[in-house]
Coordinates of C-alpha atoms in Angstrom, one line a residue:
M1 CA 0.0 0.0 0.0
A2 CA 1.2 3.6 -0.6
P3 CA 3.2 5.2 2.2
D4 CA 0.4 7.5 3.0
G5 CA -2.0 4.6 3.6
F6 CA -2.2 5.1 7.3
Q7 CA -2.9 8.9 6.9
T8 CA -5.6 8.0 4.4
A9 CA -7.3 5.6 6.9
S10 CA -7.0 8.2 9.7
R11 CA -8.5 10.9 7.4
L12 CA -11.4 8.7 6.5
A13 CA -12.1 8.0 10.2
Q14 CA -12.0 11.7 11.0
E15 CA -14.6 12.3 8.2
G16 CA -16.9 9.7 9.6
Q17 CA -16.4 7.2 6.8
F18 CA -15.8 4.4 9.2
A19 CA -16.3 1.4 6.9
A20 CA -13.9 2.8 4.3
A21 CA -11.4 3.8 7.1
E22 CA -11.4 0.3 8.5
Q23 CA -10.9 -1.3 5.0
A24 CA -7.9 1.1 4.4
A25 CA -6.5 0.4 7.9
R26 CA -6.7 -3.3 7.5
R27 CA -4.9 -3.2 4.1
F28 CA -2.2 -1.0 5.7
A29 CA -1.9 -3.4 8.7
R30 CA -1.5 -6.4 6.4
D31 CA 1.5 -4.7 4.7
N32 CA 2.9 -3.1 7.9
P33 CA 2.3 -5.5 10.7
R34 CA 4.7 -3.7 13.1
H35 CA 3.0 -0.3 12.9
P36 CA 1.3 0.2 16.3
G37 CA -0.7 3.2 15.2
V38 CA -2.8 1.3 12.7
F39 CA -3.8 -1.3 15.3
S40 CA -4.7 1.5 17.7
L41 CA -6.9 3.0 14.9
L42 CA -8.5 -0.4 14.3
G43 CA -9.3 -0.6 18.0
R44 CA -11.0 2.8 17.9
L45 CA -13.0 1.9 14.8
A46 CA -14.2 -1.3 16.5
A47 CA -14.9 0.3 19.9
D48 CA -18.6 1.0 19.2
G49 CA -20.3 -2.3 19.5
R50 CA -17.3 -4.7 18.9
A51 CA -15.4 -4.4 22.2
E52 CA -13.7 -7.8 21.9
E53 CA -12.3 -6.9 18.5
A54 CA -11.2 -3.5 19.9
L55 CA -9.5 -5.1 22.8
A56 CA -7.6 -7.5 20.5
A57 CA -6.5 -4.6 18.3
Y58 CA -5.3 -2.5 21.3
D59 CA -3.3 -5.6 22.6
Q60 CA -1.6 -5.8 19.2
A61 CA -0.7 -2.1 19.3
L62 CA 0.6 -2.3 22.9
A63 CA 2.7 -5.4 22.1
L64 CA 4.5 -3.0 19.7
A65 CA 4.4 0.2 21.8
P66 CA 3.6 -0.8 25.4
D67 CA 4.1 2.7 26.8
H68 CA 1.7 4.6 24.6
A69 CA -0.7 6.2 27.2
P70 CA -3.7 6.9 24.8
T71 CA -3.7 3.3 23.6
V72 CA -3.6 2.0 27.2
S73 CA -6.5 4.3 28.0
N74 CA -8.5 3.2 25.0
R75 CA -7.8 -0.4 26.0
A76 CA -9.3 0.4 29.4
Q77 CA -12.5 1.6 27.6
A78 CA -12.8 -1.7 25.8
L79 CA -12.5 -3.6 29.0
R80 CA -15.1 -1.3 30.5
A81 CA -17.5 -2.0 27.6
L82 CA -17.0 -5.8 28.3
G83 CA -18.0 -5.3 31.9
R84 CA -14.5 -6.0 33.1
S85 CA -14.4 -2.9 35.3
A86 CA -11.7 -3.9 37.7
E87 CA -9.3 -4.6 34.9
A88 CA -10.3 -1.4 33.2
L89 CA -9.4 0.6 36.4
A90 CA -6.0 -1.0 36.5
A91 CA -5.5 0.0 32.8
Y92 CA -6.5 3.6 33.5
D93 CA -4.1 3.7 36.4
R94 CA -1.3 2.4 34.1
A95 CA -2.2 5.1 31.5
L96 CA -2.0 7.8 34.2
T97 CA 1.3 6.5 35.4
L98 CA 2.6 7.0 31.9
K99 CA 0.9 10.4 31.5
P100 CA -0.3 11.9 34.8
D101 CA -1.9 15.0 33.2
Y102 CA -4.1 12.9 30.8
A103 CA -7.5 14.5 31.4
V104 CA -9.5 12.0 29.3
A105 CA -8.1 9.1 31.3
W106 CA -9.0 10.7 34.6
C107 CA -12.5 11.4 33.2
N108 CA -13.1 7.8 32.0
R109 CA -11.5 6.4 35.2
A110 CA -14.3 8.2 37.1
E111 CA -17.0 6.4 35.2
T112 CA -15.3 3.1 35.8
L113 CA -15.1 3.8 39.6
C114 CA -18.8 4.5 39.5
A115 CA -19.4 1.1 37.9
L116 CA -17.4 -0.4 40.8
D117 CA -19.6 1.6 43.3
R118 CA -16.6 3.6 44.5
A119 CA -18.4 7.0 44.1
E120 CA -16.2 9.1 46.4
E121 CA -13.1 8.1 44.5
A122 CA -15.0 8.7 41.2
V123 CA -15.7 12.3 42.3
E124 CA -12.0 12.8 43.0
S125 CA -11.1 11.4 39.6
A126 CA -13.6 13.6 37.8
D127 CA -12.4 16.6 39.7
R128 CA -8.8 15.9 38.5
A129 CA -10.1 15.7 34.9
V130 CA -12.0 19.0 35.3
A131 CA -9.0 20.7 36.8
L132 CA -6.9 19.6 33.8
D133 CA -9.5 20.4 31.2
P134 CA -12.5 22.5 32.3
T135 CA -14.0 22.2 28.8
L136 CA -14.2 18.4 28.9
A137 CA -18.0 17.9 29.0
E138 CA -17.8 14.2 29.7
A139 CA -15.8 14.9 32.9
H140 CA -18.6 17.0 34.3
A141 CA -21.2 14.3 33.3
N142 CA -19.2 11.6 35.1
R143 CA -18.9 13.9 38.1
A144 CA -22.7 14.2 38.1
Q145 CA -23.0 10.4 37.9
A146 CA -20.7 10.0 41.0
L147 CA -22.4 12.7 43.0
N148 CA -25.8 11.1 42.3
A149 CA -24.4 7.8 43.7
L150 CA -23.5 9.7 46.9
G151 CA -27.0 11.2 47.2
R152 CA -25.7 14.7 46.5
H153 CA -28.4 15.4 43.9
A154 CA -28.2 19.2 43.9
D155 CA -24.5 19.1 43.2
A156 CA -25.0 16.4 40.6
L157 CA -27.6 18.6 38.8
A158 CA -25.2 21.5 38.7
A159 CA -22.5 19.2 37.3
A160 CA -24.9 17.9 34.6
Q161 CA -25.9 21.4 33.7
Q162 CA -22.3 22.4 33.3
A163 CA -21.8 19.4 31.0
L164 CA -24.8 20.5 28.9
T165 CA -23.5 24.0 28.7
L166 CA -20.4 22.7 27.1
R167 CA -22.2 20.1 24.9
P168 CA -25.9 20.7 24.7
A169 CA -26.7 17.5 22.9
A170 CA -25.1 15.1 25.3
P171 CA -27.3 12.1 26.1
R172 CA -25.4 10.9 29.2
A173 CA -25.3 14.4 30.7
L174 CA -29.1 14.6 30.2
R175 CA -29.5 11.2 31.7
H176 CA -27.4 12.1 34.8
G177 CA -29.3 15.3 35.1
G178 CA -32.5 13.3 35.1
D179 CA -31.2 11.1 37.8
A180 CA -30.4 14.2 39.9
L181 CA -33.9 15.6 39.3
T182 CA -35.5 12.3 40.3
G183 CA -33.4 12.3 43.5
L184 CA -34.6 15.8 44.3
G185 CA -38.2 14.7 43.9
R186 CA -38.7 16.6 40.6
S187 CA -39.9 13.6 38.7
A188 CA -41.8 15.5 35.9
E189 CA -38.7 17.5 35.1
A190 CA -36.6 14.3 35.2
E191 CA -38.9 12.7 32.7
Q192 CA -38.3 15.6 30.3
A193 CA -34.6 15.2 30.6
Y194 CA -34.8 11.5 29.9
C195 CA -37.0 12.2 26.9
Q196 CA -34.4 14.6 25.5
A197 CA -31.7 11.9 26.1
L198 CA -33.7 9.3 24.3
S199 CA -34.4 11.6 21.3
L200 CA -30.6 11.7 20.8
A201 CA -29.8 8.2 21.8
P202 CA -32.8 5.9 21.6
R203 CA -30.7 2.8 22.4
L204 CA -29.5 4.3 25.7
A205 CA -30.9 1.7 28.1
E206 CA -30.0 3.7 31.2
A207 CA -32.2 6.5 30.0
W208 CA -35.2 4.1 29.5
I209 CA -34.6 2.9 33.1
G210 CA -34.5 6.5 34.3
R211 CA -37.6 7.6 32.5
G212 CA -39.4 4.5 33.8
L213 CA -38.5 5.3 37.4
A214 CA -39.5 9.0 36.9
R215 CA -42.9 7.8 35.6
Q216 CA -43.2 5.3 38.4
A217 CA -42.6 8.2 41.0
Q218 CA -45.6 10.0 39.3
G219 CA -47.8 6.9 39.7
R220 CA -47.9 6.2 36.0
H221 CA -47.1 2.5 36.4
A222 CA -48.1 1.1 33.0
E223 CA -45.9 3.7 31.2
A224 CA -43.1 3.0 33.6
L225 CA -43.3 -0.7 33.0
A226 CA -43.2 -0.2 29.2
D227 CA -40.0 1.9 29.6
L228 CA -38.4 -0.8 31.7
D229 CA -39.5 -3.5 29.3
E230 CA -37.7 -1.5 26.6
A231 CA -34.6 -1.2 28.7
V232 CA -34.6 -5.0 29.1
R233 CA -35.1 -5.5 25.4
L234 CA -32.1 -3.3 24.6
D235 CA -29.8 -4.9 27.1
P236 CA -31.2 -8.3 28.2
D237 CA -28.1 -8.9 30.3
S238 CA -28.5 -5.7 32.3
A239 CA -29.0 -6.5 36.0
D240 CA -30.1 -2.9 36.6
S241 CA -33.0 -3.0 34.2
R242 CA -34.2 -6.4 35.4
Y243 CA -33.9 -5.4 39.0
H244 CA -35.8 -2.1 38.6
R245 CA -38.5 -3.9 36.5
G246 CA -38.8 -6.5 39.3
L247 CA -39.5 -3.9 41.9
L248 CA -42.2 -2.3 39.8
R249 CA -43.7 -5.7 39.1
L250 CA -43.8 -6.5 42.8
M251 CA -45.3 -3.1 43.6
T252 CA -48.1 -3.6 41.1
G253 CA -48.8 -7.2 42.3
D254 CA -47.1 -9.3 39.6
F255 CA -45.2 -11.4 42.1
A256 CA -44.2 -14.3 39.8
G257 CA -42.5 -11.9 37.3
G258 CA -41.3 -9.6 40.0
W259 CA -39.4 -12.2 42.0
D260 CA -37.9 -13.6 38.8
D261 CA -36.5 -10.1 38.0
Y262 CA -35.6 -9.4 41.6
E263 CA -33.1 -12.3 41.6
H264 CA -30.9 -10.1 39.2
R265 CA -29.9 -8.0 42.2
W266 CA -26.9 -10.3 42.6
G267 CA -25.5 -8.9 39.3
R268 CA -25.5 -5.3 40.6
E269 CA -22.3 -4.0 42.0
G270 CA -24.1 -1.4 44.2
F271 CA -26.3 -4.1 45.7
L272 CA -23.4 -6.4 46.5
R273 CA -21.4 -3.6 48.2
R274 CA -24.2 -2.0 50.2
S275 CA -26.7 -4.7 50.8
A276 CA -24.9 -8.0 51.2
P277 CA -22.3 -9.0 53.8
A278 CA -18.9 -9.6 52.3
R279 CA -18.9 -13.3 53.1
L280 CA -22.2 -13.7 51.3
V281 CA -20.8 -12.0 48.2
A282 CA -17.9 -14.5 48.4
L283 CA -20.5 -17.3 48.4
R284 CA -22.4 -15.9 45.4
D285 CA -21.4 -18.7 43.0
Q286 CA -22.7 -21.2 45.6
L287 CA -26.1 -19.6 46.1
R288 CA -29.2 -21.4 44.9
I289 CA -31.1 -18.9 42.9
R290 CA -34.8 -19.4 41.9
A291 CA -35.2 -22.4 44.0
A292 CA -38.6 -24.2 44.0
P293 CA -40.1 -25.8 47.2
A294 CA -39.3 -29.2 45.7
D295 CA -35.7 -28.3 45.5
L296 CA -35.6 -27.7 49.3
A297 CA -37.7 -30.6 50.5
G298 CA -35.7 -32.8 52.9
R299 CA -32.6 -30.8 52.4
K300 CA -30.1 -29.3 54.9
V301 CA -30.3 -25.6 54.1
L302 CA -28.2 -22.6 55.0
V303 CA -30.1 -19.3 54.7
V304 CA -28.2 -16.0 54.8
G305 CA -29.7 -12.7 55.7
E306 CA -29.3 -9.8 53.3
Q307 CA -30.0 -6.1 53.0
G308 CA -31.2 -4.1 56.0
I309 CA -32.5 -5.3 59.3
G310 CA -36.1 -4.4 58.2
D311 CA -35.7 -6.6 55.1
Q312 CA -34.5 -9.5 57.2
V313 CA -37.5 -9.2 59.5
M314 CA -39.8 -9.0 56.4
F315 CA -38.3 -12.0 54.7
A316 CA -38.2 -14.0 57.9
S317 CA -41.9 -14.8 57.3
L318 CA -40.6 -17.2 54.6
L319 CA -38.8 -19.3 57.2
V320 CA -42.2 -20.5 58.3
D321 CA -42.7 -22.0 54.8
L322 CA -39.1 -23.3 54.5
A323 CA -39.5 -25.1 57.9
R324 CA -42.3 -27.2 56.4
D325 CA -40.1 -28.5 53.6
A326 CA -36.4 -28.5 54.7
A327 CA -35.1 -31.2 57.0
E328 CA -32.7 -28.9 58.8
I329 CA -32.2 -25.1 58.7
T330 CA -29.5 -22.7 59.8
C331 CA -30.2 -19.0 59.3
V332 CA -27.6 -16.3 59.5
C333 CA -29.0 -12.9 60.5
D334 CA -28.2 -9.5 62.0
P335 CA -27.0 -10.1 65.6
R336 CA -29.7 -7.7 66.9
L337 CA -32.3 -10.3 65.7
L338 CA -30.8 -13.4 67.3
R339 CA -32.8 -13.4 70.6
L340 CA -36.1 -12.6 68.9
F341 CA -35.6 -15.1 66.0
R342 CA -34.5 -17.9 68.3
H343 CA -37.6 -17.5 70.5
S344 CA -39.9 -17.3 67.5
F345 CA -38.4 -20.2 65.5
P346 CA -37.1 -22.7 68.0
Q347 CA -36.7 -25.4 65.3
I348 CA -34.2 -23.3 63.4
A349 CA -30.5 -22.7 64.3
F350 CA -29.5 -19.0 64.2
V351 CA -26.0 -17.5 63.8
G352 CA -25.1 -13.8 63.7
L353 CA -23.9 -12.3 60.4
D354 CA -20.7 -11.4 62.2
R355 CA -20.0 -15.1 62.6
L356 CA -20.8 -16.1 59.0
G357 CA -17.1 -16.6 58.2
A358 CA -17.0 -19.4 60.8
V359 CA -19.9 -21.3 59.3
E360 CA -18.7 -24.5 57.5
T361 CA -20.7 -24.2 54.3
A362 CA -19.7 -27.5 52.9
G363 CA -22.0 -29.3 55.3
F364 CA -25.2 -27.9 53.6
D365 CA -27.1 -29.2 50.6
E366 CA -28.3 -25.8 49.6
I367 CA -27.2 -22.2 50.4
L368 CA -29.8 -19.5 49.8
P369 CA -30.1 -15.7 50.4
L370 CA -33.0 -15.0 52.7
G371 CA -34.8 -12.8 50.1
G372 CA -34.5 -15.6 47.5
L373 CA -37.1 -17.6 49.4
A374 CA -39.7 -15.3 48.1
Y375 CA -39.3 -16.8 44.6
A376 CA -40.1 -20.2 46.1
Y377 CA -43.0 -19.3 48.4
R378 CA -44.7 -16.0 47.3
Q379 CA -45.6 -16.5 43.7
G380 CA -49.0 -14.8 44.1
R381 CA -51.0 -12.5 46.5
S382 CA -52.8 -15.5 48.0
A383 CA -49.4 -17.0 49.0
F384 CA -48.9 -14.2 51.6
P385 CA -50.5 -15.5 54.9
G386 CA -50.3 -12.1 56.6
A387 CA -50.2 -13.9 60.0
P388 CA -47.9 -12.9 62.9
Y389 CA -44.7 -14.9 63.0
L390 CA -42.5 -13.3 65.6
S391 CA -43.0 -13.2 69.4
P392 CA -40.7 -12.0 72.2
S393 CA -40.5 -13.9 75.4
P394 CA -43.4 -13.3 77.8
E395 CA -40.9 -12.1 80.4
V396 CA -39.6 -9.3 78.2
V397 CA -43.2 -8.1 77.4
A398 CA -44.2 -8.3 81.1
R399 CA -41.1 -6.2 82.1
W400 CA -42.0 -3.5 79.6
R401 CA -45.7 -3.4 80.6
A402 CA -44.7 -3.0 84.3
R403 CA -42.3 -0.2 83.4
L404 CA -44.8 1.7 81.3
G405 CA -47.5 1.3 83.9
P406 CA -51.3 1.7 83.7
G407 CA -53.1 4.8 82.6
R408 CA -53.8 6.5 79.3
P409 CA -53.1 4.9 75.9
K410 CA -49.5 4.5 74.9
I411 CA -48.6 5.1 71.3
G412 CA -45.2 4.5 69.8
V413 CA -43.9 6.8 67.1
S414 CA -41.1 6.8 64.6
W415 CA -40.6 9.8 62.3
R416 CA -37.5 9.3 60.3
G417 CA -36.6 6.5 57.9
G418 CA -33.9 5.8 55.3
T419 CA -30.8 7.7 54.3
D420 CA -30.0 10.2 51.6
L421 CA -29.5 7.3 49.2
T422 CA -32.8 5.7 50.1
G423 CA -35.1 8.7 49.9
A424 CA -35.0 9.8 53.5
A425 CA -36.3 13.3 52.7
G426 CA -39.5 12.1 51.1
R427 CA -40.4 9.4 53.6
S428 CA -39.5 11.3 56.9
L429 CA -41.5 13.9 58.8
S430 CA -40.2 17.4 59.0
P431 CA -39.8 18.8 62.6
E432 CA -43.0 20.8 62.0
A433 CA -45.0 17.8 60.9
L434 CA -43.6 15.8 63.8
A435 CA -44.7 18.5 66.2
T436 CA -48.2 18.4 64.7
L437 CA -48.4 14.7 65.1
I438 CA -47.3 14.5 68.7
S439 CA -49.4 17.5 69.8
I440 CA -52.4 15.2 70.1
K441 CA -53.4 15.2 73.8
G442 CA -54.5 12.6 76.2
V443 CA -52.0 9.8 75.3
T444 CA -48.5 8.9 76.2
W445 CA -46.2 9.1 73.2
V446 CA -43.3 6.7 73.2
S447 CA -40.3 7.2 70.9
L448 CA -39.4 4.1 68.9
Q449 CA -37.0 6.1 66.7
Y450 CA -33.6 4.5 65.9
G451 CA -30.7 6.9 66.2
D452 CA -31.1 10.6 66.8
T453 CA -34.1 11.4 69.1
A454 CA -33.2 15.0 69.7
P455 CA -36.4 16.3 68.0
V456 CA -38.6 14.9 70.8
E457 CA -36.3 14.7 73.8
A458 CA -37.6 16.8 76.7
R459 CA -40.2 18.3 74.4
Q460 CA -43.6 19.2 75.8
A461 CA -46.3 18.7 73.2
G462 CA -49.4 20.3 74.5
G463 CA -48.4 19.3 78.0
D464 CA -47.7 15.6 77.0
A465 CA -44.0 14.6 77.2
V466 CA -42.6 12.1 74.7
T467 CA -41.0 9.1 76.5
V468 CA -37.6 8.3 75.2
F469 CA -35.6 5.2 76.3
P470 CA -31.9 4.9 75.9
A471 CA -30.8 3.3 72.6
S472 CA -29.1 0.5 74.6
E473 CA -32.4 -0.6 76.0
I474 CA -34.1 -1.1 72.6
D475 CA -31.2 -1.8 70.2
D476 CA -31.8 -5.5 70.5
F477 CA -34.9 -6.4 68.6
E478 CA -36.4 -8.7 71.3
D479 CA -36.3 -5.8 73.7
L480 CA -37.8 -3.5 71.1
A481 CA -40.4 -6.1 70.3
G482 CA -41.4 -6.4 73.9
L483 CA -41.9 -2.6 74.1
V484 CA -44.0 -2.6 70.9
M485 CA -46.2 -5.4 72.3
S486 CA -46.7 -3.2 75.4
L487 CA -48.2 -0.4 73.4
D488 CA -51.8 0.3 72.2
L489 CA -50.8 1.5 68.8
V490 CA -47.7 2.3 66.6
V491 CA -47.5 5.2 64.2
S492 CA -44.4 5.2 61.9
V493 CA -43.0 6.3 58.6
Q494 CA -41.4 3.7 56.3
T495 CA -38.7 2.1 58.4
A496 CA -37.8 -1.3 59.9
L497 CA -40.2 -0.7 62.7
I498 CA -43.1 -1.3 60.3
H499 CA -41.9 -4.8 59.6
L500 CA -41.3 -5.6 63.2
T501 CA -44.7 -4.4 64.3
G502 CA -46.4 -6.2 61.5
A503 CA -44.5 -9.4 62.1
L504 CA -45.7 -9.2 65.8
G505 CA -49.3 -8.7 64.7
Q506 CA -49.5 -5.4 66.5
R507 CA -51.6 -2.6 65.0
C508 CA -49.5 0.0 63.1
L509 CA -50.5 3.1 61.1
T510 CA -47.9 3.7 58.4
L511 CA -47.4 7.1 56.9
I512 CA -46.8 6.5 53.3
P513 CA -45.4 9.1 50.8
S514 CA -46.9 9.5 47.4
A515 CA -44.1 7.5 45.9
P516 CA -43.7 4.6 48.3
E517 CA -41.2 1.7 48.4
W518 CA -42.2 -1.3 46.3
R519 CA -43.2 -3.5 49.3
Y520 CA -46.1 -1.2 50.3
G521 CA -47.8 -1.6 46.9
A522 CA -49.0 0.9 44.5
T523 CA -52.5 1.5 46.0
G524 CA -54.7 0.4 48.9
A525 CA -54.7 0.6 52.7
T526 CA -53.0 -2.8 53.3
M527 CA -49.9 -4.6 52.3
P528 CA -49.6 -8.4 51.6
W529 CA -46.9 -9.0 54.2
Y530 CA -48.9 -8.1 57.4
S531 CA -52.6 -7.9 58.2
S532 CA -52.1 -5.6 61.2
V533 CA -50.4 -2.7 59.2
E534 CA -52.7 0.0 57.9
L535 CA -51.3 2.3 55.2
C536 CA -52.1 6.0 55.4
R537 CA -51.0 7.3 51.9
Q538 CA -50.2 10.8 50.8
T539 CA -52.3 12.0 47.8
T540 CA -50.0 15.0 47.2
P541 CA -46.2 14.9 47.6
G542 CA -45.2 16.4 50.9
D543 CA -48.8 16.8 52.2
W544 CA -49.3 14.8 55.4
N545 CA -52.7 16.3 56.3
G546 CA -54.8 13.3 55.0
P547 CA -52.6 10.7 56.7
F548 CA -52.6 12.7 59.9
D549 CA -56.4 12.9 59.9
R550 CA -56.5 9.1 60.0
V551 CA -53.9 8.9 62.7
A552 CA -55.8 11.5 64.8
A553 CA -59.0 9.5 64.5
A554 CA -57.3 6.3 65.6
V555 CA -55.6 8.1 68.5
R556 CA -59.0 9.5 69.6
A557 CA -60.5 6.1 69.4
A558 CA -57.7 4.6 71.5
R559 CA -58.1 7.4 74.1
E560 CA -61.9 6.9 74.4
S561 CA -61.5 3.2 74.8
V562 CA -59.7 3.5 78.1

């Protein structure tokens, strides 16, 4: 081929004539097999949709010129496209060792760190990219992605807007801006951002997911499901799209399809890092996924708790079903649940999650995550018995009743649930709303709040003090259960207390925001898990007046019954 063949291939690529560029590059490579630049070019031409070919081309280029930082960085991109994020991060680090001021590598490294659920490091990497090249729109977009992962949605929105200022038609920046708006509770605006992203990149599965979640937050469940179906169609192997579709299916009562999708949580890096103990993650390849009851009959089964303590309490209802089938069960759970679970399920052996590493797993026929039992035993609404399944020891209950003493009705209250990453703002009561709630007279309010109780400590609400017990006295869930069983009523926002109260069969009024968690269902005053829990739903975001009216009526009834 003519000496200028490589330049011709490069020019064609710059002009967007990619097929012609690839043909020219391949001809040149055939005649010049020791030219690293042509293999790097072939890698770039294959990068969009042919990541395996791109990786092979970059490897050929680096075999000839191992210290070429841009090629090392491009190779990292190919690894990232193949889902090999840990290897991609190592490659970016190698590129930055060769060229520390390489803004593009810092930028793409941030996206890879997000994929590994290392958001704080991702912000730092994006900040380095921005400092080196403030005009790099993708760096601002990746910074927005990382800030969203940290729950810093206002900062993420500002970063996304900066990216769009630099490049107005940037689908990923629009998508991350939509994620920020969703996190800020501005779901209608978020939907518009996702629509813009999809008009530019209709195959961007993450934007279909985002728009689906924005529509779900607005109560438009059929449209949301259609969006999530499209995300699954575009990327059938995406754990994110299947997981989010699963939660929506569960919310709307499609339990068979919902639990099937829900099992994809084990493919999500964020879930593994935040919601599963490290030892359970190490056992992932040994977990029995989508087990049927027949698979468990007569077997020796190890069940391992996952997610938060409220999830473990909720999914513990499934141990009742498993106990009818399995020959022998050991369950690993949060140490705070050990006393209560042991008293409630004497036929099951319980071990604290902090001792999971000492459990000899080879002695079990099957190892299952606790939430995975739902696939086996809750395939339809009729499969939820709704009956109480936890009970503290009578001695614990008697001790609390004696301590609380006789007199006017005693009502437990919890006003804050979740974190910045799990929608705490939307599901918690403001100080003003809390003051309105506990100002109802003629009852004894008892704090059941986990953590900071400063908003009610020593507070006089219309002359009625709120009783607060030291955290050390109710941190163990058998002690907390004994206190709950000694009350006349519980009023709470979405938190683990709901699951405990429902599992005990104690009456609970739950204050539900307009966009609730999946487990509370899309509509209605009841949830399938517990027959004693009554849902008081918002009809307008942020407006608790309707739910508070129901609570006030229940409190008055309790007061008049004494």
